[in-house]
Tab-separated table of C-alpha atoms in Angstrom:
chain	number	residue	atom	x	y	z
A	93	ARG	CA	8.488	-10.008	-19.582
A	94	ASN	CA	6.055	-12.818	-19.155
A	95	VAL	CA	7.691	-14.671	-16.277
A	96	ARG	CA	9.364	-13.263	-13.184
A	97	LEU	CA	11.054	-15.482	-10.638
A	98	VAL	CA	11.777	-13.921	-7.270
A	99	LEU	CA	13.851	-15.849	-4.765
A	100	ASN	CA	14.136	-14.547	-1.235
A	101	VAL	CA	14.160	-15.788	2.332
A	102	SER	CA	13.799	-14.223	5.756
A	103	LEU	CA	16.459	-14.736	8.387
A	104	SER	CA	13.795	-14.622	11.095
A	105	GLN	CA	12.459	-17.952	12.338
A	106	ARG	CA	9.176	-16.271	13.322
A	107	THR	CA	7.855	-15.649	9.822
A	108	ARG	CA	5.172	-17.773	8.207
A	109	THR	CA	7.670	-18.793	5.541
A	110	ALA	CA	10.256	-19.963	8.082
A	111	ARG	CA	7.616	-21.945	9.980
A	112	MET	CA	6.453	-23.566	6.747
A	113	VAL	CA	9.997	-24.543	5.734
A	114	SER	CA	10.595	-25.982	9.187
A	115	ALA	CA	7.299	-27.891	9.207
A	116	ILE	CA	7.799	-29.556	5.835
A	117	GLY	CA	11.519	-30.142	6.246
A	118	GLY	CA	12.810	-27.994	3.410
A	119	GLY	CA	12.168	-25.301	0.879
A	120	SER	CA	8.902	-24.973	-0.957
A	121	VAL	CA	6.756	-22.586	-2.950
A	122	HIS	CA	5.677	-19.720	-0.714
A	123	HIS	CA	3.312	-18.044	-3.139
A	124	ILE	CA	2.514	-17.737	-6.808
A	125	ALA	CA	1.700	-14.367	-8.342
A	126	LEU	CA	-0.571	-14.174	-11.367
A	127	GLY	CA	-0.883	-11.054	-13.492
A	128	CYS	CA	-4.117	-9.665	-14.884
A	129	ALA	CA	-5.271	-6.714	-16.976
A	130	ASP	CA	-8.042	-5.530	-14.608
A	131	ILE	CA	-7.632	-6.517	-10.973
A	132	PHE	CA	-11.058	-5.236	-9.944
A	133	GLU	CA	-12.823	-7.407	-12.514
A	134	THR	CA	-10.558	-10.397	-11.808
A	135	VAL	CA	-11.090	-10.246	-8.041
A	136	ALA	CA	-14.860	-9.953	-8.484
A	137	LYS	CA	-14.892	-13.058	-10.708
A	138	LEU	CA	-12.637	-15.009	-8.343
A	139	ARG	CA	-14.848	-14.136	-5.377
A	140	GLU	CA	-17.902	-15.292	-7.337
A	141	SER	CA	-16.042	-18.587	-7.831
A	142	GLY	CA	-15.471	-18.968	-4.088
A	143	VAL	CA	-11.922	-17.660	-3.688
A	144	ASP	CA	-11.321	-15.997	-0.313
A	145	PHE	CA	-8.842	-13.165	0.095
A	146	VAL	CA	-6.922	-11.952	3.127
A	147	PRO	CA	-8.784	-9.005	4.692
A	148	ILE	CA	-6.684	-5.844	4.918
A	149	SER	CA	-6.890	-3.459	7.871
A	150	PRO	CA	-8.913	-0.294	7.171
A	151	ASN	CA	-5.932	1.652	8.560
A	152	TYR	CA	-3.931	0.659	5.487
A	153	TYR	CA	-6.283	2.666	3.253
A	154	ASP	CA	-6.377	5.624	5.662
A	155	ASP	CA	-2.576	5.643	5.461
A	156	LEU	CA	-2.659	5.625	1.639
A	157	LEU	CA	-4.850	8.728	1.675
A	158	ALA	CA	-2.527	10.449	4.151
A	159	ARG	CA	0.719	9.554	2.327
A	160	LEU	CA	-0.176	9.871	-1.327
A	161	GLU	CA	-1.968	12.240	-3.615
A	162	ILE	CA	-4.449	9.651	-4.813
A	163	ASP	CA	-8.066	9.656	-5.921
A	164	PRO	CA	-10.185	8.969	-2.807
A	165	GLY	CA	-12.700	7.123	-5.000
A	166	LEU	CA	-9.978	4.707	-6.123
A	167	VAL	CA	-8.911	4.149	-2.518
A	168	GLU	CA	-12.498	3.393	-1.492
A	169	ARG	CA	-12.811	0.928	-4.358
A	170	MET	CA	-9.585	-0.795	-3.267
A	171	ARG	CA	-10.744	-0.768	0.363
A	172	SER	CA	-14.040	-2.428	-0.550
A	173	MET	CA	-12.186	-5.268	-2.284
A	174	GLY	CA	-9.050	-5.591	-0.117
A	175	ILE	CA	-6.670	-4.555	-2.899
A	176	LEU	CA	-3.251	-3.139	-2.000
A	177	TYR	CA	-1.469	-0.395	-3.937
A	178	ASP	CA	1.995	0.870	-4.714
A	179	ARG	CA	3.360	3.252	-7.288
A	180	SER	CA	6.591	4.554	-8.696
A	181	GLN	CA	7.393	7.435	-11.017
A	182	GLY	CA	6.582	5.220	-13.963
A	183	GLY	CA	3.458	3.395	-12.942
A	184	GLU	CA	1.145	1.738	-10.468
A	185	TYR	CA	0.850	-1.704	-8.888
A	186	PHE	CA	-2.354	-3.235	-7.568
A	187	HIS	CA	-2.297	-6.563	-5.732
A	188	ILE	CA	-4.306	-8.845	-3.468
A	189	TYR	CA	-3.565	-12.093	-1.617
A	190	SER	CA	-5.681	-15.212	-1.306
A	191	ASN	CA	-6.003	-16.946	2.026
A	192	SER	CA	-3.360	-19.643	2.336
A	193	PHE	CA	-4.094	-23.161	1.179
A	194	ALA	CA	-3.514	-25.853	3.814
A	195	ASP	CA	-1.287	-23.269	5.534
A	196	LEU	CA	1.321	-23.934	2.822
A	197	PHE	CA	1.102	-21.224	0.193
A	198	PHE	CA	-1.121	-18.549	-1.272
A	199	PHE	CA	-1.805	-16.805	-4.551
A	200	GLU	CA	-1.205	-13.140	-5.292
A	201	ILE	CA	-3.154	-11.433	-8.067
A	202	VAL	CA	-1.324	-8.442	-9.540
A	203	GLN	CA	-1.943	-5.691	-12.050
A	204	ARG	CA	0.871	-3.478	-13.277
A	205	ALA	CA	0.040	-0.155	-14.917
A	206	GLY	CA	2.614	1.860	-16.815
A	207	SER	CA	6.240	0.915	-16.260
A	208	TYR	CA	6.017	-0.104	-12.593
A	209	ASP	CA	8.732	-2.736	-12.197
A	210	ALA	CA	8.859	-3.544	-8.470
A	211	TYR	CA	6.861	-5.936	-6.273
A	212	GLY	CA	4.933	-3.829	-3.767
A	213	ALA	CA	7.470	-4.438	-0.990
A	214	LEU	CA	6.120	-1.500	1.033
A	215	ASN	CA	2.935	-3.525	1.490
A	216	ALA	CA	4.642	-6.590	2.983
A	217	PRO	CA	3.966	-5.519	6.603
A	218	ALA	CA	0.238	-5.051	5.859
A	219	ARG	CA	0.115	-8.455	4.153
A	220	MET	CA	1.981	-10.257	6.926
A	221	ALA	CA	-0.119	-8.696	9.693
A	222	SER	CA	-3.323	-9.634	7.876
A	223	GLN	CA	-2.123	-13.165	7.127
A	224	ALA	CA	-1.156	-13.675	10.763
A	225	GLN	CA	-4.761	-12.960	11.739
A	226	ALA	CA	-6.428	-14.830	8.856
A	227	PRO	CA	-6.823	-18.579	9.236
A	228	ALA	CA	-5.736	-20.921	6.478
A	229	THR	CA	-8.612	-22.039	4.282
A	230	GLY	CA	-8.245	-25.630	5.376
A	231	LYS	CA	-8.627	-26.476	1.700
A	232	PRO	CA	-5.987	-28.845	0.388
A	233	ALA	CA	-3.288	-27.366	-1.756
A	234	PRO	CA	-3.969	-27.757	-5.481
A	235	SER	CA	-2.429	-30.870	-7.050
A	236	GLY	CA	1.288	-30.671	-7.604
A	237	ALA	CA	1.792	-27.883	-5.049
A	238	GLY	CA	4.799	-27.883	-2.827
């Protein structure tokens, strides 16, 4: 697959998505996920280009080490870059979120390894908590957004 389209909505009015829909008077793009072959290299290049990413709580990585049999060196590498992780029997999923643009939407950079076919839903609470604490970039949304 080259394109995946995920449609979902929260019933809570307290989520960032619900506030955005209310503020702009209707539905919109919440985020766009872009796949890559090497997330560590991609994130390094994006940071060099001035892209800011949502900082993830150090507790997230401590929890990964406690829950999963995972290489501690890999976890430290993810921690140093703010990359989130999920896995299934068939593969692994690495992902990271940009700060939001004009408080409207954000980008997600993803790398799938093996036959992982989900979306890292277990990491949604870590993402939402971090986004709630991270300010929007104040940068305008790229042309055509929304």
